[in-house]
Short mmCIF file of C-alpha atoms in Angstrom, two decimals:
data_model
loop_
_atom_site.label_atom_id
_atom_site.label_comp_id
_atom_site.label_asym_id
_atom_site.label_seq_id
_atom_site.Cartn_x
_atom_site.Cartn_y
_atom_site.Cartn_z
CA MET A 726 -11.41 77.42 18.47
CA MET A 727 -13.74 77.58 21.36
CA GLY A 728 -16.91 79.48 20.12
CA SER A 729 -16.11 82.53 22.18
CA LEU A 730 -13.62 85.27 22.81
CA PRO A 731 -11.83 84.79 25.95
CA ASP A 732 -11.98 87.06 29.19
CA LEU A 733 -8.43 87.95 29.55
CA LYS A 734 -9.01 90.60 32.39
CA LYS A 735 -11.25 88.08 34.73
CA PRO A 736 -10.46 84.85 33.10
CA GLU A 737 -12.62 82.09 34.73
CA ALA A 738 -12.68 78.64 32.51
CA PHE A 739 -9.76 76.70 32.15
CA THR A 740 -8.90 77.20 28.32
CA GLU A 741 -9.22 81.20 29.14
CA LYS A 742 -6.65 81.04 31.85
CA LEU A 743 -4.35 79.29 29.58
CA GLN A 744 -4.44 82.03 27.22
CA TRP A 745 -3.53 84.39 29.86
CA ILE A 746 -0.86 82.80 31.07
CA LYS A 747 0.40 82.41 27.25
CA LEU A 748 0.17 86.29 27.05
CA TYR A 749 1.74 87.19 31.03
CA ASP A 750 3.53 84.40 32.46
CA ARG A 751 6.88 84.32 30.34
CA LYS A 752 9.94 82.46 32.53
CA PRO A 753 12.85 82.16 30.36
CA ILE A 754 13.08 78.70 32.38
CA TYR A 755 10.37 77.78 30.07
CA HIS A 756 11.84 77.47 27.00
CA ASP A 757 14.50 74.99 28.74
CA MET A 758 11.33 73.04 29.73
CA VAL A 759 10.01 72.23 26.62
CA ASP A 760 12.97 71.72 24.55
CA LYS A 761 13.70 67.86 24.21
CA VAL A 762 17.16 68.04 24.97
CA GLU A 763 17.34 70.84 27.58
CA MET A 764 14.36 69.37 28.96
CA LYS A 765 16.59 66.51 30.55
CA LYS A 766 19.00 68.61 31.99
CA PHE A 767 16.02 70.26 33.99
CA VAL A 768 14.58 66.87 35.15
CA ALA A 769 17.95 65.59 35.87
CA ASP A 770 18.98 68.66 38.15
CA ARG A 771 15.43 68.38 40.27
CA ILE A 772 14.71 64.81 40.28
CA GLY A 773 17.77 62.77 38.74
CA LEU A 774 19.26 61.69 35.62
CA MET A 775 17.90 58.21 35.85
CA TYR A 776 14.44 59.78 35.42
CA THR A 777 14.98 61.02 31.97
CA ILE A 778 15.44 58.82 28.85
CA PRO A 779 18.73 58.10 27.34
CA THR A 780 19.94 60.32 24.71
CA ILE A 781 21.73 58.50 21.69
CA GLY A 782 22.89 61.66 20.02
CA VAL A 783 21.75 65.49 18.97
CA TRP A 784 22.47 67.05 15.65
CA ASP A 785 22.00 70.25 14.28
CA ASN A 786 21.88 68.73 10.51
CA PHE A 787 20.15 65.46 9.21
CA ASP A 788 22.75 64.80 6.77
CA ASP A 789 25.26 64.27 9.97
CA ILE A 790 23.74 61.27 11.14
CA ASP A 791 25.47 57.96 10.80
CA PHE A 792 22.52 55.51 10.59
CA ASP A 793 24.76 52.70 10.10
CA ALA A 794 26.17 53.31 13.73
CA LEU A 795 22.40 53.53 15.41
CA PRO A 796 20.92 50.41 17.51
CA GLU A 797 18.24 48.66 15.53
CA LYS A 798 15.43 50.22 17.67
CA TYR A 799 15.18 53.82 18.14
CA ILE A 800 13.26 57.09 17.58
CA ILE A 801 14.04 60.10 15.65
CA LYS A 802 12.52 63.40 16.48
CA CYS A 803 12.95 67.44 16.37
CA THR A 804 13.40 68.94 19.77
CA HIS A 805 11.74 72.12 19.11
CA ASP A 806 8.23 71.01 18.22
CA SER A 807 5.60 68.24 19.04
CA GLY A 808 4.48 65.45 16.85
CA SER A 809 7.88 65.32 14.44
CA TYR A 810 8.72 62.05 15.29
CA VAL A 811 9.54 58.13 13.23
CA ILE A 812 10.24 54.82 15.01
CA CYS A 813 12.71 52.73 13.85
CA THR A 814 12.48 48.74 14.07
CA PRO A 815 13.36 45.67 12.22
CA GLN A 816 9.89 45.09 11.19
CA ALA A 817 9.51 48.75 10.15
CA PRO A 818 12.89 50.13 9.10
CA LEU A 819 13.59 53.64 8.07
CA ASP A 820 13.24 55.14 4.71
CA ILE A 821 15.69 57.62 5.25
CA GLU A 822 14.53 60.13 2.39
CA LYS A 823 11.13 60.24 3.79
CA VAL A 824 12.66 60.71 7.19
CA ARG A 825 14.72 63.70 6.14
CA GLN A 826 11.90 65.11 4.10
CA LYS A 827 9.73 64.97 7.13
CA LEU A 828 12.20 66.72 9.49
CA LYS A 829 13.22 69.02 6.70
CA LYS A 830 9.40 70.35 6.87
CA ALA A 831 9.79 70.51 10.22
CA PHE A 832 12.84 72.91 10.55
CA LYS A 833 11.08 75.31 8.51
CA HIS A 834 7.82 75.46 10.78
CA ASP A 835 8.37 77.82 14.10
CA TYR A 836 6.00 75.84 16.21
CA TYR A 837 5.50 78.86 18.13
CA ILE A 838 3.06 80.36 15.52
CA TYR A 839 0.37 77.53 15.67
CA SER A 840 -1.20 78.55 18.49
CA ARG A 841 1.37 81.28 20.29
CA GLU A 842 2.54 78.83 23.05
CA TRP A 843 5.31 81.37 24.35
CA PRO A 844 7.86 78.81 25.78
CA TYR A 845 8.52 77.36 22.24
CA ARG A 846 9.43 80.49 20.72
CA GLY A 847 12.78 81.19 19.46
CA LEU A 848 13.88 77.24 20.42
CA LYS A 849 17.04 76.19 18.28
CA LYS A 850 16.05 73.48 15.81
CA ARG A 851 17.85 70.05 16.20
CA ILE A 852 17.51 66.24 15.79
CA ILE A 853 17.40 64.16 18.61
CA ILE A 854 17.63 60.18 18.71
CA GLU A 855 16.97 58.16 21.73
CA PRO A 856 16.55 54.40 22.03
CA LEU A 857 13.09 52.59 21.84
CA LEU A 858 11.65 52.11 25.35
CA ILE A 859 9.64 49.05 25.34
CA ASP A 860 7.86 47.51 28.05
CA SER A 861 6.48 44.07 28.78
CA SER A 862 3.91 44.14 26.28
CA GLY A 863 6.40 44.60 23.83
CA ALA A 864 4.16 47.50 21.84
CA ASN A 865 6.17 50.00 19.96
CA TYR A 866 4.28 52.60 21.71
CA LEU A 867 4.12 52.98 25.61
CA THR A 868 1.45 53.64 27.97
CA ASP A 869 1.37 57.59 28.98
CA TYR A 870 0.65 58.87 32.43
CA LYS A 871 0.06 62.62 32.24
CA PHE A 872 -0.34 64.84 35.33
CA TYR A 873 -2.23 68.19 35.36
CA CYS A 874 -0.51 70.48 37.77
CA PHE A 875 -2.12 73.36 39.18
CA ASN A 876 0.16 76.16 40.85
CA GLY A 877 2.41 73.24 41.79
CA GLU A 878 0.15 70.97 42.82
CA PRO A 879 -0.88 67.61 40.77
CA LYS A 880 -5.00 67.21 40.96
CA PHE A 881 -5.45 64.79 38.18
CA PHE A 882 -3.75 62.50 35.52
CA TYR A 883 -4.96 60.82 32.42
CA ILE A 884 -3.64 57.33 31.03
CA THR A 885 -3.24 57.18 26.79
CA SER A 886 -3.49 53.79 25.88
CA ASP A 887 -3.71 52.05 22.52
CA ARG A 888 -1.77 54.84 20.71
CA GLY A 889 -0.74 53.33 17.23
CA SER A 890 -4.12 51.48 17.22
CA LYS A 891 -6.43 51.03 14.32
CA LEU A 892 -9.31 52.74 16.67
CA GLY A 893 -6.81 55.35 17.88
CA LEU A 894 -5.56 56.15 21.20
CA THR A 895 -7.87 56.37 24.37
CA GLU A 896 -7.65 58.51 27.45
CA ASP A 897 -9.19 57.59 30.81
CA PHE A 898 -9.03 60.24 33.77
CA PHE A 899 -8.59 59.88 37.33
CA TYR A 900 -7.87 61.97 40.22
CA ILE A 901 -4.59 61.32 42.19
CA ASP A 902 -5.97 59.12 44.44
CA GLY A 903 -6.82 56.64 42.21
CA THR A 904 -10.46 57.44 41.47
CA PRO A 905 -11.99 58.05 38.12
CA CYS A 906 -12.81 61.49 37.23
CA GLU A 907 -16.25 62.74 36.07
CA PHE A 908 -14.89 64.50 33.18
CA THR A 909 -13.27 63.86 29.88
CA GLN A 910 -11.69 65.79 27.24
CA VAL A 911 -13.88 66.77 24.30
CA GLY A 912 -13.85 64.32 21.69
CA GLU A 913 -11.68 61.91 23.56
CA ARG A 914 -12.80 58.01 23.88
CA ARG A 915 -12.05 55.95 26.78
CA ALA A 916 -10.75 52.57 26.94
CA PRO A 917 -13.10 49.87 26.74
CA VAL A 918 -11.95 48.24 30.16
CA CYS A 919 -10.29 50.73 32.64
CA PRO A 920 -6.57 50.54 32.47
CA PRO A 921 -4.36 49.74 35.72
CA LEU A 922 -2.94 52.46 37.23
CA PRO A 923 0.87 53.16 37.24
CA ARG A 924 2.59 50.99 39.96
CA ASN A 925 4.75 53.93 40.86
CA LEU A 926 1.77 56.40 41.29
CA SER A 927 2.81 58.13 44.47
CA LYS A 928 6.20 58.61 43.06
CA MET A 929 4.91 60.15 39.95
CA ILE A 930 2.62 62.59 42.25
CA GLU A 931 5.83 63.53 44.43
CA PHE A 932 7.76 64.18 41.05
CA SER A 933 5.11 66.33 39.68
CA ARG A 934 5.09 68.61 42.76
CA VAL A 935 8.83 69.31 42.34
CA LEU A 936 8.74 69.57 38.57
CA SER A 937 5.47 72.15 38.25
CA ALA A 938 6.99 74.14 41.27
CA ASN A 939 6.72 77.60 40.58
CA THR A 940 4.22 77.40 37.43
CA TYR A 941 0.49 78.36 37.43
CA HIS A 942 -0.37 75.12 35.27
CA ILE A 943 1.60 72.52 33.45
CA ARG A 944 1.32 68.88 32.44
CA ILE A 945 4.39 66.23 33.25
CA ASP A 946 4.09 63.29 31.32
CA PHE A 947 5.54 59.77 32.46
CA TYR A 948 6.31 56.52 31.20
CA GLU A 949 6.49 53.44 33.30
CA VAL A 950 8.77 51.13 31.77
CA ASN A 951 9.29 47.59 33.77
CA GLU A 952 8.36 49.55 36.71
CA ARG A 953 10.90 52.37 36.36
CA ILE A 954 9.92 55.62 35.57
CA TYR A 955 10.94 58.20 32.59
CA VAL A 956 9.76 61.87 32.56
CA GLY A 957 8.87 61.83 28.97
CA GLU A 958 7.96 65.78 28.50
CA LEU A 959 6.62 68.93 29.93
CA THR A 960 3.68 70.74 28.44
CA PHE A 961 2.43 74.00 29.59
CA PHE A 962 -0.81 74.42 27.05
CA ASP A 963 -2.45 70.84 26.27
CA GLY A 964 -4.06 70.87 22.86
CA GLY A 965 -2.42 74.58 22.57
CA GLY A 966 -4.59 75.74 24.95
CA PHE A 967 -7.88 75.08 23.18
CA PHE A 968 -9.13 71.33 24.51
CA GLY A 969 -12.14 71.83 26.85
CA PHE A 970 -13.70 69.29 29.02
CA GLU A 971 -16.83 67.45 29.23
CA PRO A 972 -19.48 67.99 30.70
CA LYS A 973 -18.84 71.61 29.74
CA GLU A 974 -19.28 72.67 33.53
CA TYR A 975 -15.86 71.36 34.15
CA ASN A 976 -14.21 74.08 31.97
CA LYS A 977 -14.95 76.46 34.86
CA ILE A 978 -14.55 74.21 37.75
CA ILE A 979 -10.82 73.13 36.66
CA GLY A 980 -10.37 76.83 35.65
CA GLU A 981 -10.85 77.52 39.29
CA TRP A 982 -7.81 75.57 40.36
CA ILE A 983 -5.28 77.40 38.77
CA LYS A 984 -4.83 80.87 40.63
CA LEU A 985 -3.92 84.09 38.83
CA PRO A 986 -2.88 87.39 39.90
CA VAL A 987 -5.41 88.73 38.49
CA ASP A 988 -8.00 86.16 40.40
#
């Protein structure tokens, strides 16, 4: 993936250190932190239930869901993986059979296998439905604010805009003081106009410190809906641990921010 073998005895680059973490940092709590149901309990215990996205219901079996009892806008997804979601709105109602087949396919896959992200190993496979959060723009896709934390300290974040657009999403990176970063992820494009910073930036930084405690590295994702904060997810391995940065030298610069026992 990266064009070279990682040095796991003395890792230096950001992606090398993430591979080391996959192999050697395996706390049982990490399973709860990535499970879409258990993560909400983890967040609620540390910063409060009000910062979690409400849950309509959780099911072990797709056929047990009473779709007639659901609100007109919601999102349905698996609890054990990433990307297996479907959005339902009056403008785009669900094709129940297509959704059944999509989630059935996701249930057959062990998400851990793809890039050996240990926190996903052995997770219980369930289906969760949440209300669709919509901000003042009215768009089905919210802006994401994703904070990279290093040994419990957030260093920078990026803003994801235009998700679901024809051109695809954009990513704009900022240091936590709000100044733009000199780097970006390989292959990602910036927004034509620099997006505004979140109104609750200081609170997101505070929460990132709390939620990333006792980890070497983790990404904390937030939404801001009508000035209210929600934690979207916790991600240990951005891009499976295979996304580098450009300019190239930032792979080592950012890697230096992760302090491991082998450093």
